[in-house]
Amino acid sequence: MLNDYQKQAAVWDWDGYDNTPEYEYWCEYAGQFGKNVLIPMCALGEVGAYMAEKGFHATAFDITPEMIAEGKARYGATIGLELVVGDIFELDLHRKDFDFAFIAGNGDLYLLQSVEDVEKAFISIHKHLRPGACLSLELSLPSKKSWSYPKKVFHPRVPNYTDKKVWKENESRYNANEKRQYINQTVYIEDSGGVESFTQSVLLQYYEREIILELLNKCGFIVQNEYCDHQKAPWKQGDDFWIVEAIRHT
């Protein structure tokens, strides 16, 4: 759980690295199914804004009002973009005919803390897709070994602000028995007024591939393809990175 969403939203893009290749990937992927795209757990909605500028109608939602407010402040004038405060467990949008939905980020789905929560999320997404539409999930599969990373300072790969500096301290550990990753961060913001900081604590609950496949099938999806990278090379046993392409069939 994040401790200060408003401050987090304001510096969400602290690392100014160019994500255009990733956004182009999602545009190409979605375009195979249609122009109406649903983006759960979108944070500020950056990828939705990019897709809207490319001619898609993107509806992006996040449970955090502060994130959506910041997204609207930045991208609210973008034609074809709709930013919505929404709970992935109880989503009820005005349209139920989306062509494509995706959860990216290697771990966003793992913010859901139980199998029951993942099932609720899949049901919620399912009811907003047309028959034949696609749900794509991008995940890192759980490691068989526990690990721990001591506190480390991270600076932006490309500075993204002219009026302030932002950097992070991060420490993380993973329990292989629980399949849980514990992340503690401190975010520092330095401007003309000095340096302030806030803390974040995030818990990621990983799930085995077999569990995700079972839940997708249970919730009305058929898995059509499994990939191990954005070039869509077929996934095979032992690959840590997993992209699953599931089609709504009921």
PDB file of C-alpha atoms in Angstrom:
ATOM      1  CA  MET A   1       0.000   0.000   0.000  1.00  0.00           C
ATOM      2  CA  LEU A   2       1.258   3.483  -0.846  1.00  0.00           C
ATOM      3  CA  ASN A   3       1.449   6.005   1.965  1.00  0.00           C
ATOM      4  CA  ASP A   4       0.967   9.257   0.050  1.00  0.00           C
ATOM      5  CA  TYR A   5      -0.823   8.888  -3.280  1.00  0.00           C
ATOM      6  CA  GLN A   6      -0.927  12.585  -4.144  1.00  0.00           C
ATOM      7  CA  LYS A   7       2.833  13.002  -3.853  1.00  0.00           C
ATOM      8  CA  GLN A   8       3.359   9.699  -5.628  1.00  0.00           C
ATOM      9  CA  ALA A   9       1.137  10.745  -8.537  1.00  0.00           C
ATOM     10  CA  ALA A  10       2.943  14.058  -8.970  1.00  0.00           C
ATOM     11  CA  VAL A  11       6.294  12.323  -9.573  1.00  0.00           C
ATOM     12  CA  TRP A  12       5.033   9.048 -11.043  1.00  0.00           C
ATOM     13  CA  ASP A  13       7.093   9.585 -14.206  1.00  0.00           C
ATOM     14  CA  TRP A  14      10.223  10.487 -12.220  1.00  0.00           C
ATOM     15  CA  ASP A  15      12.304   8.247 -14.474  1.00  0.00           C
ATOM     16  CA  GLY A  16      12.051  10.055 -17.795  1.00  0.00           C
ATOM     17  CA  TYR A  17      13.050   7.018 -19.840  1.00  0.00           C
ATOM     18  CA  ASP A  18      11.387   6.883 -23.271  1.00  0.00           C
ATOM     19  CA  ASN A  19       8.725   4.149 -23.213  1.00  0.00           C
ATOM     20  CA  THR A  20       7.673   4.664 -26.820  1.00  0.00           C
ATOM     21  CA  PRO A  21       8.703   1.125 -27.941  1.00  0.00           C
ATOM     22  CA  GLU A  22       6.496  -0.395 -25.237  1.00  0.00           C
ATOM     23  CA  TYR A  23       3.575   1.852 -26.135  1.00  0.00           C
ATOM     24  CA  GLU A  24       3.982   1.004 -29.822  1.00  0.00           C
ATOM     25  CA  TYR A  25       3.945  -2.665 -28.889  1.00  0.00           C
ATOM     26  CA  TRP A  26       0.553  -2.283 -27.229  1.00  0.00           C
ATOM     27  CA  CYS A  27      -0.797  -0.280 -30.160  1.00  0.00           C
ATOM     28  CA  GLU A  28       0.232  -2.985 -32.618  1.00  0.00           C
ATOM     29  CA  TYR A  29      -1.106  -5.742 -30.365  1.00  0.00           C
ATOM     30  CA  ALA A  30      -4.456  -4.063 -29.710  1.00  0.00           C
ATOM     31  CA  GLY A  31      -4.889  -3.149 -33.355  1.00  0.00           C
ATOM     32  CA  GLN A  32      -5.241  -6.821 -34.250  1.00  0.00           C
ATOM     33  CA  PHE A  33      -8.526  -6.895 -32.327  1.00  0.00           C
ATOM     34  CA  GLY A  34      -9.988  -3.405 -32.700  1.00  0.00           C
ATOM     35  CA  LYS A  35      -9.807   0.216 -31.621  1.00  0.00           C
ATOM     36  CA  ASN A  36     -11.640   0.113 -28.283  1.00  0.00           C
ATOM     37  CA  VAL A  37      -9.130  -0.575 -25.497  1.00  0.00           C
ATOM     38  CA  LEU A  38      -9.636  -1.089 -21.763  1.00  0.00           C
ATOM     39  CA  ILE A  39      -6.621  -0.464 -19.512  1.00  0.00           C
ATOM     40  CA  PRO A  40      -7.036  -1.633 -15.893  1.00  0.00           C
ATOM     41  CA  MET A  41      -4.748  -0.394 -13.086  1.00  0.00           C
ATOM     42  CA  CYS A  42      -3.533   2.424 -15.328  1.00  0.00           C
ATOM     43  CA  ALA A  43      -1.923   4.807 -12.773  1.00  0.00           C
ATOM     44  CA  LEU A  44      -1.706   8.139 -14.666  1.00  0.00           C
ATOM     45  CA  GLY A  45      -2.852   6.585 -17.933  1.00  0.00           C
ATOM     46  CA  GLU A  46       0.262   7.429 -19.952  1.00  0.00           C
ATOM     47  CA  VAL A  47      -0.058   4.473 -22.301  1.00  0.00           C
ATOM     48  CA  GLY A  48      -3.769   5.199 -22.763  1.00  0.00           C
ATOM     49  CA  ALA A  49      -2.965   8.773 -23.762  1.00  0.00           C
ATOM     50  CA  TYR A  50      -0.390   7.526 -26.271  1.00  0.00           C
ATOM     51  CA  MET A  51      -2.829   5.026 -27.756  1.00  0.00           C
ATOM     52  CA  ALA A  52      -5.565   7.650 -28.007  1.00  0.00           C
ATOM     53  CA  GLU A  53      -3.204   9.910 -29.952  1.00  0.00           C
ATOM     54  CA  LYS A  54      -2.681   6.976 -32.333  1.00  0.00           C
ATOM     55  CA  GLY A  55      -6.397   6.711 -33.055  1.00  0.00           C
ATOM     56  CA  PHE A  56      -7.611   4.275 -30.394  1.00  0.00           C
ATOM     57  CA  HIS A  57     -10.432   4.898 -27.981  1.00  0.00           C
ATOM     58  CA  ALA A  58      -8.760   4.117 -24.666  1.00  0.00           C
ATOM     59  CA  THR A  59     -10.611   3.823 -21.379  1.00  0.00           C
ATOM     60  CA  ALA A  60      -8.088   3.657 -18.541  1.00  0.00           C
ATOM     61  CA  PHE A  61      -9.035   3.231 -14.896  1.00  0.00           C
ATOM     62  CA  ASP A  62      -7.341   3.116 -11.537  1.00  0.00           C
ATOM     63  CA  ILE A  63      -8.686   2.764  -8.000  1.00  0.00           C
ATOM     64  CA  THR A  64      -6.625   5.728  -6.787  1.00  0.00           C
ATOM     65  CA  PRO A  65      -8.395   9.096  -7.284  1.00  0.00           C
ATOM     66  CA  GLU A  66      -5.126  11.002  -6.941  1.00  0.00           C
ATOM     67  CA  MET A  67      -3.589   9.095  -9.846  1.00  0.00           C
ATOM     68  CA  ILE A  68      -6.595   9.737 -12.098  1.00  0.00           C
ATOM     69  CA  ALA A  69      -6.686  13.416 -11.089  1.00  0.00           C
ATOM     70  CA  GLU A  70      -3.026  13.818 -12.045  1.00  0.00           C
ATOM     71  CA  GLY A  71      -3.641  11.912 -15.279  1.00  0.00           C
ATOM     72  CA  LYS A  72      -6.534  14.209 -16.185  1.00  0.00           C
ATOM     73  CA  ALA A  73      -4.393  17.255 -15.427  1.00  0.00           C
ATOM     74  CA  ARG A  74      -1.791  15.997 -17.898  1.00  0.00           C
ATOM     75  CA  TYR A  75      -3.819  14.187 -20.540  1.00  0.00           C
ATOM     76  CA  GLY A  76      -7.416  15.306 -20.024  1.00  0.00           C
ATOM     77  CA  ALA A  77      -7.563  17.147 -23.345  1.00  0.00           C
ATOM     78  CA  THR A  78      -6.519  14.065 -25.341  1.00  0.00           C
ATOM     79  CA  ILE A  79      -9.267  13.094 -27.772  1.00  0.00           C
ATOM     80  CA  GLY A  80     -10.183   9.429 -27.476  1.00  0.00           C
ATOM     81  CA  LEU A  81      -8.970   9.035 -23.884  1.00  0.00           C
ATOM     82  CA  GLU A  82     -11.296   8.437 -20.949  1.00  0.00           C
ATOM     83  CA  LEU A  83      -9.752   8.315 -17.469  1.00  0.00           C
ATOM     84  CA  VAL A  84     -11.928   6.789 -14.770  1.00  0.00           C
ATOM     85  CA  VAL A  85     -11.661   6.115 -11.058  1.00  0.00           C
ATOM     86  CA  GLY A  86     -12.663   2.466 -10.839  1.00  0.00           C
ATOM     87  CA  ASP A  87     -12.282  -0.649  -8.703  1.00  0.00           C
ATOM     88  CA  ILE A  88     -11.206  -3.644 -10.744  1.00  0.00           C
ATOM     89  CA  PHE A  89     -13.408  -5.864  -8.530  1.00  0.00           C
ATOM     90  CA  GLU A  90     -16.605  -3.870  -9.055  1.00  0.00           C
ATOM     91  CA  LEU A  91     -16.135  -2.120 -12.388  1.00  0.00           C
ATOM     92  CA  ASP A  92     -19.312  -1.133 -14.220  1.00  0.00           C
ATOM     93  CA  LEU A  93     -18.564   1.100 -17.197  1.00  0.00           C
ATOM     94  CA  HIS A  94     -21.164   2.404 -19.618  1.00  0.00           C
ATOM     95  CA  ARG A  95     -19.797   0.264 -22.432  1.00  0.00           C
ATOM     96  CA  LYS A  96     -19.281  -3.494 -22.454  1.00  0.00           C
ATOM     97  CA  ASP A  97     -17.887  -3.995 -25.965  1.00  0.00           C
ATOM     98  CA  PHE A  98     -14.150  -3.439 -25.619  1.00  0.00           C
ATOM     99  CA  ASP A  99     -11.943  -5.194 -28.174  1.00  0.00           C
ATOM    100  CA  PHE A 100      -8.775  -5.457 -26.126  1.00  0.00           C
ATOM    101  CA  ALA A 101      -7.652  -5.181 -22.504  1.00  0.00           C
ATOM    102  CA  PHE A 102      -4.215  -5.540 -21.007  1.00  0.00           C
ATOM    103  CA  ILE A 103      -2.406  -5.507 -17.684  1.00  0.00           C
ATOM    104  CA  ALA A 104       1.283  -4.759 -18.155  1.00  0.00           C
ATOM    105  CA  GLY A 105       4.146  -3.822 -15.899  1.00  0.00           C
ATOM    106  CA  ASN A 106       5.340  -7.368 -15.083  1.00  0.00           C
ATOM    107  CA  GLY A 107       3.645  -7.198 -11.704  1.00  0.00           C
ATOM    108  CA  ASP A 108       0.531  -5.022 -11.626  1.00  0.00           C
ATOM    109  CA  LEU A 109      -1.698  -8.089 -11.397  1.00  0.00           C
ATOM    110  CA  TYR A 110       0.352  -9.187  -8.383  1.00  0.00           C
ATOM    111  CA  LEU A 111      -0.969  -6.208  -6.431  1.00  0.00           C
ATOM    112  CA  LEU A 112      -4.083  -8.386  -6.041  1.00  0.00           C
ATOM    113  CA  GLN A 113      -3.498 -10.278  -2.825  1.00  0.00           C
ATOM    114  CA  SER A 114      -5.420 -13.543  -3.269  1.00  0.00           C
ATOM    115  CA  VAL A 115      -6.596 -16.036  -5.879  1.00  0.00           C
ATOM    116  CA  GLU A 116     -10.132 -14.893  -5.116  1.00  0.00           C
ATOM    117  CA  ASP A 117      -9.161 -11.304  -5.921  1.00  0.00           C
ATOM    118  CA  VAL A 118      -7.623 -12.314  -9.243  1.00  0.00           C
ATOM    119  CA  GLU A 119     -10.783 -14.229 -10.121  1.00  0.00           C
ATOM    120  CA  LYS A 120     -12.942 -11.196  -9.311  1.00  0.00           C
ATOM    121  CA  ALA A 121     -10.711  -9.058 -11.518  1.00  0.00           C
ATOM    122  CA  PHE A 122     -10.968 -11.477 -14.452  1.00  0.00           C
ATOM    123  CA  ILE A 123     -14.765 -11.616 -14.092  1.00  0.00           C
ATOM    124  CA  SER A 124     -14.942  -7.822 -14.038  1.00  0.00           C
ATOM    125  CA  ILE A 125     -12.790  -7.472 -17.148  1.00  0.00           C
ATOM    126  CA  HIS A 126     -14.651 -10.289 -18.915  1.00  0.00           C
ATOM    127  CA  LYS A 127     -18.018  -8.555 -18.652  1.00  0.00           C
ATOM    128  CA  HIS A 128     -16.602  -5.465 -20.359  1.00  0.00           C
ATOM    129  CA  LEU A 129     -15.207  -7.309 -23.399  1.00  0.00           C
ATOM    130  CA  ARG A 130     -17.090  -8.359 -26.503  1.00  0.00           C
ATOM    131  CA  PRO A 131     -17.007 -12.040 -27.511  1.00  0.00           C
ATOM    132  CA  GLY A 132     -13.738 -12.660 -29.369  1.00  0.00           C
ATOM    133  CA  ALA A 133     -11.969  -9.798 -27.615  1.00  0.00           C
ATOM    134  CA  CYS A 134      -8.517 -10.286 -26.109  1.00  0.00           C
ATOM    135  CA  LEU A 135      -7.120  -9.919 -22.608  1.00  0.00           C
ATOM    136  CA  SER A 136      -3.319  -9.852 -22.513  1.00  0.00           C
ATOM    137  CA  LEU A 137      -1.387 -10.250 -19.267  1.00  0.00           C
ATOM    138  CA  GLU A 138       2.300  -9.499 -18.876  1.00  0.00           C
ATOM    139  CA  LEU A 139       3.861 -11.215 -15.858  1.00  0.00           C
ATOM    140  CA  SER A 140       7.084 -12.327 -14.261  1.00  0.00           C
ATOM    141  CA  LEU A 141       6.597 -15.855 -12.996  1.00  0.00           C
ATOM    142  CA  PRO A 142       7.480 -16.585  -9.350  1.00  0.00           C
ATOM    143  CA  SER A 143      11.015 -17.617  -8.527  1.00  0.00           C
ATOM    144  CA  LYS A 144      11.676 -20.944  -6.814  1.00  0.00           C
ATOM    145  CA  LYS A 145      14.317 -19.311  -4.606  1.00  0.00           C
ATOM    146  CA  SER A 146      14.015 -16.609  -1.974  1.00  0.00           C
ATOM    147  CA  TRP A 147      16.156 -13.520  -2.340  1.00  0.00           C
ATOM    148  CA  SER A 148      16.841 -10.182  -0.715  1.00  0.00           C
ATOM    149  CA  TYR A 149      18.188  -6.894  -2.078  1.00  0.00           C
ATOM    150  CA  PRO A 150      19.614  -4.427   0.447  1.00  0.00           C
ATOM    151  CA  LYS A 151      18.779  -0.748   0.326  1.00  0.00           C
ATOM    152  CA  LYS A 152      20.017   0.921  -2.862  1.00  0.00           C
ATOM    153  CA  VAL A 153      19.723   4.404  -4.311  1.00  0.00           C
ATOM    154  CA  PHE A 154      18.144   4.785  -7.762  1.00  0.00           C
ATOM    155  CA  HIS A 155      18.486   7.930  -9.858  1.00  0.00           C
ATOM    156  CA  PRO A 156      16.426   8.569 -13.014  1.00  0.00           C
ATOM    157  CA  ARG A 157      17.897   7.200 -16.208  1.00  0.00           C
ATOM    158  CA  VAL A 158      16.799  10.423 -17.905  1.00  0.00           C
ATOM    159  CA  PRO A 159      16.012  13.440 -15.673  1.00  0.00           C
ATOM    160  CA  ASN A 160      12.388  14.341 -16.314  1.00  0.00           C
ATOM    161  CA  TYR A 161      11.934  17.643 -14.487  1.00  0.00           C
ATOM    162  CA  THR A 162      13.543  21.061 -14.704  1.00  0.00           C
ATOM    163  CA  ASP A 163      12.218  22.401 -11.393  1.00  0.00           C
ATOM    164  CA  LYS A 164      13.168  19.496  -9.114  1.00  0.00           C
ATOM    165  CA  LYS A 165      15.248  16.392  -8.656  1.00  0.00           C
ATOM    166  CA  VAL A 166      13.693  13.052  -7.731  1.00  0.00           C
ATOM    167  CA  TRP A 167      15.435   9.877  -6.605  1.00  0.00           C
ATOM    168  CA  LYS A 168      14.547   6.728  -4.657  1.00  0.00           C
ATOM    169  CA  GLU A 169      15.938   4.379  -2.061  1.00  0.00           C
ATOM    170  CA  ASN A 170      14.664   0.863  -2.417  1.00  0.00           C
ATOM    171  CA  GLU A 171      14.998  -2.394  -0.523  1.00  0.00           C
ATOM    172  CA  SER A 172      13.196  -5.580  -1.430  1.00  0.00           C
ATOM    173  CA  ARG A 173      12.921  -9.222  -0.444  1.00  0.00           C
ATOM    174  CA  TYR A 174      11.090 -12.209  -1.865  1.00  0.00           C
ATOM    175  CA  ASN A 175       9.821 -15.232   0.052  1.00  0.00           C
ATOM    176  CA  ALA A 176       9.619 -18.227  -2.277  1.00  0.00           C
ATOM    177  CA  ASN A 177       7.379 -20.207   0.092  1.00  0.00           C
ATOM    178  CA  GLU A 178       4.813 -17.421   0.255  1.00  0.00           C
ATOM    179  CA  LYS A 179       5.504 -16.254  -3.327  1.00  0.00           C
ATOM    180  CA  ARG A 180       5.477 -12.734  -1.929  1.00  0.00           C
ATOM    181  CA  GLN A 181       7.724  -9.763  -2.630  1.00  0.00           C
ATOM    182  CA  TYR A 182       8.030  -7.040  -0.014  1.00  0.00           C
ATOM    183  CA  ILE A 183       9.165  -3.634  -1.275  1.00  0.00           C
ATOM    184  CA  ASN A 184      10.002  -0.606   0.854  1.00  0.00           C
ATOM    185  CA  GLN A 185      10.908   2.677  -0.790  1.00  0.00           C
ATOM    186  CA  THR A 186      11.657   6.232   0.166  1.00  0.00           C
ATOM    187  CA  VAL A 187      11.116   8.852  -2.519  1.00  0.00           C
ATOM    188  CA  TYR A 188      13.091  12.100  -2.279  1.00  0.00           C
ATOM    189  CA  ILE A 189      12.079  15.347  -3.989  1.00  0.00           C
ATOM    190  CA  GLU A 190      14.499  18.283  -4.004  1.00  0.00           C
ATOM    191  CA  ASP A 191      13.455  21.719  -5.232  1.00  0.00           C
ATOM    192  CA  SER A 192      14.144  25.355  -4.390  1.00  0.00           C
ATOM    193  CA  GLY A 193      12.458  24.859  -1.027  1.00  0.00           C
ATOM    194  CA  GLY A 194      14.716  22.009   0.045  1.00  0.00           C
ATOM    195  CA  VAL A 195      14.303  18.240   0.209  1.00  0.00           C
ATOM    196  CA  GLU A 196      11.176  16.362   1.240  1.00  0.00           C
ATOM    197  CA  SER A 197      10.510  12.630   1.237  1.00  0.00           C
ATOM    198  CA  PHE A 198       7.736  10.095   1.597  1.00  0.00           C
ATOM    199  CA  THR A 199       7.679   6.343   2.051  1.00  0.00           C
ATOM    200  CA  GLN A 200       5.950   3.563   0.147  1.00  0.00           C
ATOM    201  CA  SER A 201       5.381  -0.058   1.059  1.00  0.00           C
ATOM    202  CA  VAL A 202       4.225  -2.486  -1.617  1.00  0.00           C
ATOM    203  CA  LEU A 203       3.347  -6.164  -1.323  1.00  0.00           C
ATOM    204  CA  LEU A 204       3.281  -8.288  -4.480  1.00  0.00           C
ATOM    205  CA  GLN A 205       1.623 -11.702  -4.374  1.00  0.00           C
ATOM    206  CA  TYR A 206       2.941 -13.869  -7.214  1.00  0.00           C
ATOM    207  CA  TYR A 207       0.934 -16.709  -8.769  1.00  0.00           C
ATOM    208  CA  GLU A 208       2.048 -19.789 -10.666  1.00  0.00           C
ATOM    209  CA  ARG A 209       1.264 -19.993 -14.353  1.00  0.00           C
ATOM    210  CA  GLU A 210      -1.087 -22.929 -13.810  1.00  0.00           C
ATOM    211  CA  ILE A 211      -3.225 -20.914 -11.399  1.00  0.00           C
ATOM    212  CA  ILE A 212      -3.584 -18.013 -13.835  1.00  0.00           C
ATOM    213  CA  LEU A 213      -4.497 -20.396 -16.658  1.00  0.00           C
ATOM    214  CA  GLU A 214      -7.100 -22.112 -14.495  1.00  0.00           C
ATOM    215  CA  LEU A 215      -8.666 -18.818 -13.456  1.00  0.00           C
ATOM    216  CA  LEU A 216      -8.807 -17.510 -17.012  1.00  0.00           C
ATOM    217  CA  ASN A 217     -10.575 -20.650 -18.161  1.00  0.00           C
ATOM    218  CA  LYS A 218     -12.967 -20.495 -15.207  1.00  0.00           C
ATOM    219  CA  CYS A 219     -13.842 -16.873 -16.014  1.00  0.00           C
ATOM    220  CA  GLY A 220     -14.745 -17.459 -19.660  1.00  0.00           C
ATOM    221  CA  PHE A 221     -11.427 -17.065 -21.492  1.00  0.00           C
ATOM    222  CA  ILE A 222      -9.530 -19.407 -23.787  1.00  0.00           C
ATOM    223  CA  VAL A 223      -5.747 -19.016 -23.822  1.00  0.00           C
ATOM    224  CA  GLN A 224      -4.762 -18.632 -27.453  1.00  0.00           C
ATOM    225  CA  ASN A 225      -1.031 -17.878 -27.215  1.00  0.00           C
ATOM    226  CA  GLU A 226       1.789 -17.690 -24.676  1.00  0.00           C
ATOM    227  CA  TYR A 227       4.900 -15.621 -25.376  1.00  0.00           C
ATOM    228  CA  CYS A 228       8.202 -14.966 -23.616  1.00  0.00           C
ATOM    229  CA  ASP A 229       8.969 -11.517 -25.058  1.00  0.00           C
ATOM    230  CA  HIS A 230       7.563  -8.614 -27.059  1.00  0.00           C
ATOM    231  CA  GLN A 231       8.772 -10.223 -30.275  1.00  0.00           C
ATOM    232  CA  LYS A 232       6.199 -12.931 -29.490  1.00  0.00           C
ATOM    233  CA  ALA A 233       8.615 -15.825 -29.286  1.00  0.00           C
ATOM    234  CA  PRO A 234       6.728 -18.842 -27.893  1.00  0.00           C
ATOM    235  CA  TRP A 235       6.912 -19.282 -24.130  1.00  0.00           C
ATOM    236  CA  LYS A 236       8.551 -22.490 -22.900  1.00  0.00           C
ATOM    237  CA  GLN A 237       9.156 -24.073 -19.523  1.00  0.00           C
ATOM    238  CA  GLY A 238      11.888 -22.212 -17.671  1.00  0.00           C
ATOM    239  CA  ASP A 239      11.097 -18.780 -19.130  1.00  0.00           C
ATOM    240  CA  ASP A 240      10.583 -16.238 -16.349  1.00  0.00           C
ATOM    241  CA  PHE A 241       8.776 -13.621 -18.440  1.00  0.00           C
ATOM    242  CA  TRP A 242       5.293 -14.615 -19.546  1.00  0.00           C
ATOM    243  CA  ILE A 243       2.773 -12.941 -21.820  1.00  0.00           C
ATOM    244  CA  VAL A 244      -0.571 -14.712 -22.006  1.00  0.00           C
ATOM    245  CA  GLU A 245      -3.121 -13.971 -24.717  1.00  0.00           C
ATOM    246  CA  ALA A 246      -6.626 -14.949 -23.634  1.00  0.00           C
ATOM    247  CA  ILE A 247      -9.753 -14.657 -25.787  1.00  0.00           C
ATOM    248  CA  ARG A 248     -13.236 -14.146 -24.356  1.00  0.00           C
ATOM    249  CA  HIS A 249     -15.310 -17.047 -25.660  1.00  0.00           C
ATOM    250  CA  THR A 250     -18.522 -16.827 -23.597  1.00  0.00           C
TER     251      THR A 250
END
